[in-house]
């Protein structure tokens, strides 16, 4: 029953998605089905004040932090409850209107752009922290709760949520893209930290992916629907609640920055630290271009050279031992100017600046937007992917900071799109396509944490193979036969 051909999938799409988003195209597509009568029906569901068709509000909800051109929805709807989300989804499904979930808008692959018009459903006002089960190390949050909101709420419990993409992203949005970040090397990505999800399907049905309010750490009951929705980017349903894992705040936290004379020394240190089994919490790489941007934007005075940012969590004695082993490895690879930060204010300033690195990079070219790779490879291949990337951007005569969560093999080359000529944009595209190709050849992926969105749709079949992609399309059609859920994302 699920077997559908690619041609049938294509016929089910509202338009030729392969022509929807290109850099130089207009993206003011709208849905003819969003009539004045449809808008009135939306207002009946959520109230007059929670529906907007103003240009300013539509523009705000038509783009994320990426370089992709804005694609305006026809209307923006603010939901306050799962009942609102359910009824809006059913109305859109009944009328064949595209429905795009909107959380905090911090994505980097155009995942919230309304490529076919329709309704942008903003769930940022659903901000209840429903339950914190301190003894079980988990909590339940609504879709508008951000990671900073949650950690602020948890500050007196001795617990925290460590998955940290840098931006103050919504937790359910992080589930949607399978986000990760600086702490992933120790605590894992969203995929490893989600126990259960409440999801509104395209037809308005509400399901819990692991059973209503279930919070157990493992289950063998049926298909793993939870991880099916983690990373689905709003194309299968809208995540309205998440039950996620929490962790105890470490007794001791020590951060450090160390500089190297070469990229090779920095990445060799990374590999050796991990191979020694040191349970490091953060292991971040910034090349000399990224460090220069970091200094200028965040008012630091670090040596402009390839550098590692490290952080160790654990007991006082355990952290001391980890630090000693790491120091020995660093010195063996030519590392110097080791600077330790144990004071919370000093550590917070350092990591705040690291989290602002995307804005630091774009500040190198004022007014630019980032076109960032997020390839991920097995750690043994880190030296090759970084060095080859640097060679390419040098040959292309481009200013490209390279940084990443090297503790789990995740590398970002940040290309800057501003008043870019067509010829320069072609050079950028060639570099990015080559970097993605190298990552896949090295048993890696074209996206470790940003998702596919509209920016990497053409790479998905190359990475997974046609048969695997066709199965994904079958799943999409099973959950969303009218193709209203965030159309134009993931698949061409």
PDB file of N, CA, C and O in Angstrom, residues 407-449:
ATOM      1  N   UNK A 407      34.800  17.549  18.329  1.00  0.00           N
ATOM      2  CA  UNK A 407      34.691  16.392  19.215  1.00  0.00           C
ATOM      3  C   UNK A 407      33.802  15.304  18.668  1.00  0.00           C
ATOM      4  O   UNK A 407      33.962  14.127  19.009  1.00  0.00           O
ATOM      5  N   UNK A 408      32.853  15.670  17.798  1.00  0.00           N
ATOM      6  CA  UNK A 408      32.050  14.636  17.135  1.00  0.00           C
ATOM      7  C   UNK A 408      32.165  14.720  15.614  1.00  0.00           C
ATOM      8  O   UNK A 408      31.301  14.253  14.886  1.00  0.00           O
ATOM      9  N   UNK A 409      33.240  15.338  15.134  1.00  0.00           N
ATOM     10  CA  UNK A 409      33.533  15.321  13.700  1.00  0.00           C
ATOM     11  C   UNK A 409      32.741  16.285  12.858  1.00  0.00           C
ATOM     12  O   UNK A 409      32.688  16.145  11.635  1.00  0.00           O
ATOM     13  N   UNK A 410      32.144  17.301  13.477  1.00  0.00           N
ATOM     14  CA  UNK A 410      31.228  18.223  12.790  1.00  0.00           C
ATOM     15  C   UNK A 410      31.956  19.528  12.453  1.00  0.00           C
ATOM     16  O   UNK A 410      32.447  20.215  13.343  1.00  0.00           O
ATOM     17  N   UNK A 411      32.041  19.861  11.160  1.00  0.00           N
ATOM     18  CA  UNK A 411      32.809  21.020  10.708  1.00  0.00           C
ATOM     19  C   UNK A 411      31.929  21.990   9.930  1.00  0.00           C
ATOM     20  O   UNK A 411      31.137  21.593   9.075  1.00  0.00           O
ATOM     21  N   UNK A 412      32.105  23.287  10.226  1.00  0.00           N
ATOM     22  CA  UNK A 412      31.387  24.356   9.529  1.00  0.00           C
ATOM     23  C   UNK A 412      32.375  25.225   8.755  1.00  0.00           C
ATOM     24  O   UNK A 412      33.298  25.795   9.352  1.00  0.00           O
ATOM     25  N   UNK A 413      32.181  25.334   7.472  1.00  0.00           N
ATOM     26  CA  UNK A 413      32.876  26.336   6.666  1.00  0.00           C
ATOM     27  C   UNK A 413      31.857  27.436   6.387  1.00  0.00           C
ATOM     28  O   UNK A 413      30.830  27.178   5.753  1.00  0.00           O
ATOM     29  N   UNK A 414      32.123  28.643   6.880  1.00  0.00           N
ATOM     30  CA  UNK A 414      31.123  29.710   6.828  1.00  0.00           C
ATOM     31  C   UNK A 414      31.430  30.645   5.655  1.00  0.00           C
ATOM     32  O   UNK A 414      32.309  31.508   5.731  1.00  0.00           O
ATOM     33  N   UNK A 415      30.691  30.457   4.572  1.00  0.00           N
ATOM     34  CA  UNK A 415      30.805  31.327   3.406  1.00  0.00           C
ATOM     35  C   UNK A 415      29.874  32.522   3.603  1.00  0.00           C
ATOM     36  O   UNK A 415      28.780  32.372   4.162  1.00  0.00           O
ATOM     37  N   UNK A 416      30.303  33.688   3.152  1.00  0.00           N
ATOM     38  CA  UNK A 416      29.574  34.924   3.404  1.00  0.00           C
ATOM     39  C   UNK A 416      28.926  35.425   2.117  1.00  0.00           C
ATOM     40  O   UNK A 416      29.606  35.684   1.125  1.00  0.00           O
ATOM     41  N   UNK A 417      27.588  35.530   2.154  1.00  0.00           N
ATOM     42  CA  UNK A 417      26.825  35.961   0.980  1.00  0.00           C
ATOM     43  C   UNK A 417      26.323  37.371   1.237  1.00  0.00           C
ATOM     44  O   UNK A 417      25.459  37.602   2.082  1.00  0.00           O
ATOM     45  N   UNK A 418      26.896  38.345   0.535  1.00  0.00           N
ATOM     46  CA  UNK A 418      26.456  39.726   0.670  1.00  0.00           C
ATOM     47  C   UNK A 418      26.188  40.292  -0.708  1.00  0.00           C
ATOM     48  O   UNK A 418      25.358  39.787  -1.460  1.00  0.00           O
ATOM     49  N   UNK A 419      26.921  41.354  -1.054  1.00  0.00           N
ATOM     50  CA  UNK A 419      26.818  41.889  -2.410  1.00  0.00           C
ATOM     51  C   UNK A 419      27.722  41.038  -3.299  1.00  0.00           C
ATOM     52  O   UNK A 419      28.716  41.506  -3.865  1.00  0.00           O
ATOM     53  N   UNK A 420      27.333  39.762  -3.395  1.00  0.00           N
ATOM     54  CA  UNK A 420      28.172  38.769  -4.060  1.00  0.00           C
ATOM     55  C   UNK A 420      27.854  38.707  -5.550  1.00  0.00           C
ATOM     56  O   UNK A 420      26.692  38.606  -5.933  1.00  0.00           O
ATOM     57  N   UNK A 421      28.884  38.760  -6.363  1.00  0.00           N
ATOM     58  CA  UNK A 421      28.666  38.648  -7.804  1.00  0.00           C
ATOM     59  C   UNK A 421      28.248  37.224  -8.156  1.00  0.00           C
ATOM     60  O   UNK A 421      28.489  36.281  -7.395  1.00  0.00           O
ATOM     61  N   UNK A 422      27.645  37.065  -9.323  1.00  0.00           N
ATOM     62  CA  UNK A 422      27.236  35.734  -9.768  1.00  0.00           C
ATOM     63  C   UNK A 422      28.443  34.808  -9.891  1.00  0.00           C
ATOM     64  O   UNK A 422      28.374  33.632  -9.542  1.00  0.00           O
ATOM     65  N   UNK A 423      29.567  35.363 -10.376  1.00  0.00           N
ATOM     66  CA  UNK A 423      30.759  34.536 -10.548  1.00  0.00           C
ATOM     67  C   UNK A 423      31.281  34.073  -9.186  1.00  0.00           C
ATOM     68  O   UNK A 423      31.666  32.911  -9.016  1.00  0.00           O
ATOM     69  N   UNK A 424      31.274  34.975  -8.209  1.00  0.00           N
ATOM     70  CA  UNK A 424      31.741  34.602  -6.879  1.00  0.00           C
ATOM     71  C   UNK A 424      30.788  33.584  -6.245  1.00  0.00           C
ATOM     72  O   UNK A 424      31.228  32.647  -5.579  1.00  0.00           O
ATOM     73  N   UNK A 425      29.502  33.770  -6.460  1.00  0.00           N
ATOM     74  CA  UNK A 425      28.540  32.810  -5.906  1.00  0.00           C
ATOM     75  C   UNK A 425      28.754  31.425  -6.518  1.00  0.00           C
ATOM     76  O   UNK A 425      28.641  30.410  -5.829  1.00  0.00           O
ATOM     77  N   UNK A 426      29.086  31.364  -7.808  1.00  0.00           N
ATOM     78  CA  UNK A 426      29.370  30.074  -8.444  1.00  0.00           C
ATOM     79  C   UNK A 426      30.595  29.416  -7.807  1.00  0.00           C
ATOM     80  O   UNK A 426      30.634  28.201  -7.601  1.00  0.00           O
ATOM     81  N   UNK A 427      31.618  30.239  -7.482  1.00  0.00           N
ATOM     82  CA  UNK A 427      32.806  29.698  -6.817  1.00  0.00           C
ATOM     83  C   UNK A 427      32.436  29.148  -5.436  1.00  0.00           C
ATOM     84  O   UNK A 427      32.931  28.100  -5.016  1.00  0.00           O
ATOM     85  N   UNK A 428      31.591  29.877  -4.729  1.00  0.00           N
ATOM     86  CA  UNK A 428      31.145  29.422  -3.406  1.00  0.00           C
ATOM     87  C   UNK A 428      30.399  28.097  -3.523  1.00  0.00           C
ATOM     88  O   UNK A 428      30.645  27.158  -2.767  1.00  0.00           O
ATOM     89  N   UNK A 429      29.500  28.025  -4.497  1.00  0.00           N
ATOM     90  CA  UNK A 429      28.724  26.783  -4.678  1.00  0.00           C
ATOM     91  C   UNK A 429      29.633  25.610  -5.024  1.00  0.00           C
ATOM     92  O   UNK A 429      29.429  24.491  -4.530  1.00  0.00           O
ATOM     93  N   UNK A 430      30.637  25.863  -5.869  1.00  0.00           N
ATOM     94  CA  UNK A 430      31.564  24.782  -6.225  1.00  0.00           C
ATOM     95  C   UNK A 430      32.306  24.282  -4.994  1.00  0.00           C
ATOM     96  O   UNK A 430      32.470  23.076  -4.794  1.00  0.00           O
ATOM     97  N   UNK A 431      32.763  25.222  -4.169  1.00  0.00           N
ATOM     98  CA  UNK A 431      33.478  24.832  -2.943  1.00  0.00           C
ATOM     99  C   UNK A 431      32.583  24.018  -2.019  1.00  0.00           C
ATOM    100  O   UNK A 431      32.983  22.971  -1.500  1.00  0.00           O
ATOM    101  N   UNK A 432      31.374  24.506  -1.805  1.00  0.00           N
ATOM    102  CA  UNK A 432      30.462  23.819  -0.884  1.00  0.00           C
ATOM    103  C   UNK A 432      30.099  22.439  -1.410  1.00  0.00           C
ATOM    104  O   UNK A 432      30.077  21.453  -0.653  1.00  0.00           O
ATOM    105  N   UNK A 433      29.816  22.348  -2.699  1.00  0.00           N
ATOM    106  CA  UNK A 433      29.487  21.035  -3.269  1.00  0.00           C
ATOM    107  C   UNK A 433      30.658  20.063  -3.131  1.00  0.00           C
ATOM    108  O   UNK A 433      30.457  18.870  -2.835  1.00  0.00           O
ATOM    109  N   UNK A 434      31.867  20.572  -3.309  1.00  0.00           N
ATOM    110  CA  UNK A 434      33.044  19.707  -3.178  1.00  0.00           C
ATOM    111  C   UNK A 434      33.239  19.266  -1.736  1.00  0.00           C
ATOM    112  O   UNK A 434      33.566  18.109  -1.460  1.00  0.00           O
ATOM    113  N   UNK A 435      33.061  20.189  -0.788  1.00  0.00           N
ATOM    114  CA  UNK A 435      33.188  19.836   0.627  1.00  0.00           C
ATOM    115  C   UNK A 435      32.171  18.764   1.010  1.00  0.00           C
ATOM    116  O   UNK A 435      32.494  17.782   1.690  1.00  0.00           O
ATOM    117  N   UNK A 436      30.944  18.931   0.557  1.00  0.00           N
ATOM    118  CA  UNK A 436      29.912  17.926   0.831  1.00  0.00           C
ATOM    119  C   UNK A 436      30.265  16.580   0.204  1.00  0.00           C
ATOM    120  O   UNK A 436      30.085  15.521   0.819  1.00  0.00           O
ATOM    121  N   UNK A 437      30.769  16.619  -1.016  1.00  0.00           N
ATOM    122  CA  UNK A 437      31.151  15.385  -1.711  1.00  0.00           C
ATOM    123  C   UNK A 437      32.280  14.677  -0.950  1.00  0.00           C
ATOM    124  O   UNK A 437      32.241  13.457  -0.759  1.00  0.00           O
ATOM    125  N   UNK A 438      33.287  15.448  -0.515  1.00  0.00           N
ATOM    126  CA  UNK A 438      34.397  14.851   0.238  1.00  0.00           C
ATOM    127  C   UNK A 438      33.885  14.206   1.515  1.00  0.00           C
ATOM    128  O   UNK A 438      34.271  13.076   1.869  1.00  0.00           O
ATOM    129  N   UNK A 439      32.997  14.900   2.232  1.00  0.00           N
ATOM    130  CA  UNK A 439      32.453  14.359   3.483  1.00  0.00           C
ATOM    131  C   UNK A 439      31.755  13.027   3.249  1.00  0.00           C
ATOM    132  O   UNK A 439      31.957  12.057   3.998  1.00  0.00           O
ATOM    133  N   UNK A 440      30.952  12.955   2.193  1.00  0.00           N
ATOM    134  CA  UNK A 440      30.233  11.706   1.913  1.00  0.00           C
ATOM    135  C   UNK A 440      31.190  10.598   1.498  1.00  0.00           C
ATOM    136  O   UNK A 440      30.996   9.432   1.851  1.00  0.00           O
ATOM    137  N   UNK A 441      32.245  10.953   0.753  1.00  0.00           N
ATOM    138  CA  UNK A 441      33.250   9.956   0.371  1.00  0.00           C
ATOM    139  C   UNK A 441      34.008   9.422   1.584  1.00  0.00           C
ATOM    140  O   UNK A 441      34.496   8.281   1.556  1.00  0.00           O
ATOM    141  N   UNK A 442      34.082  10.233   2.650  1.00  0.00           N
ATOM    142  CA  UNK A 442      34.786   9.835   3.863  1.00  0.00           C
ATOM    143  C   UNK A 442      33.840   9.203   4.889  1.00  0.00           C
ATOM    144  O   UNK A 442      34.098   9.243   6.084  1.00  0.00           O
ATOM    145  N   UNK A 443      32.766   8.610   4.396  1.00  0.00           N
ATOM    146  CA  UNK A 443      31.764   7.941   5.245  1.00  0.00           C
ATOM    147  C   UNK A 443      31.049   8.920   6.163  1.00  0.00           C
ATOM    148  O   UNK A 443      30.610   8.549   7.264  1.00  0.00           O
ATOM    149  N   UNK A 444      30.922  10.171   5.716  1.00  0.00           N
ATOM    150  CA  UNK A 444      30.262  11.188   6.510  1.00  0.00           C
ATOM    151  C   UNK A 444      28.945  11.630   5.909  1.00  0.00           C
ATOM    152  O   UNK A 444      28.388  10.977   5.026  1.00  0.00           O
ATOM    153  N   UNK A 445      28.454  12.774   6.394  1.00  0.00           N
ATOM    154  CA  UNK A 445      27.150  13.290   5.980  1.00  0.00           C
ATOM    155  C   UNK A 445      27.265  14.750   5.561  1.00  0.00           C
ATOM    156  O   UNK A 445      28.158  15.476   6.018  1.00  0.00           O
ATOM    157  N   UNK A 446      26.335  15.189   4.720  1.00  0.00           N
ATOM    158  CA  UNK A 446      26.304  16.584   4.291  1.00  0.00           C
ATOM    159  C   UNK A 446      25.688  17.491   5.348  1.00  0.00           C
ATOM    160  O   UNK A 446      25.778  18.715   5.248  1.00  0.00           O
ATOM    161  N   UNK A 447      25.043  16.912   6.360  1.00  0.00           N
ATOM    162  CA  UNK A 447      24.462  17.740   7.412  1.00  0.00           C
ATOM    163  C   UNK A 447      24.487  17.017   8.752  1.00  0.00           C
ATOM    164  O   UNK A 447      23.771  16.032   8.946  1.00  0.00           O
ATOM    165  N   UNK A 448      25.305  17.530   9.655  1.00  0.00           N
ATOM    166  CA  UNK A 448      25.395  16.930  10.972  1.00  0.00           C
ATOM    167  C   UNK A 448      24.370  17.459  11.938  1.00  0.00           C
ATOM    168  O   UNK A 448      24.013  16.786  12.900  1.00  0.00           O
ATOM    169  N   UNK A 449      23.842  18.702  11.686  1.00  0.00           N
ATOM    170  CA  UNK A 449      22.929  19.278  12.673  1.00  0.00           C
ATOM    171  C   UNK A 449      21.986  20.340  12.130  1.00  0.00           C
ATOM    172  O   UNK A 449      21.008  20.680  12.791  1.00  0.00           O
TER     173      UNK A 449
END
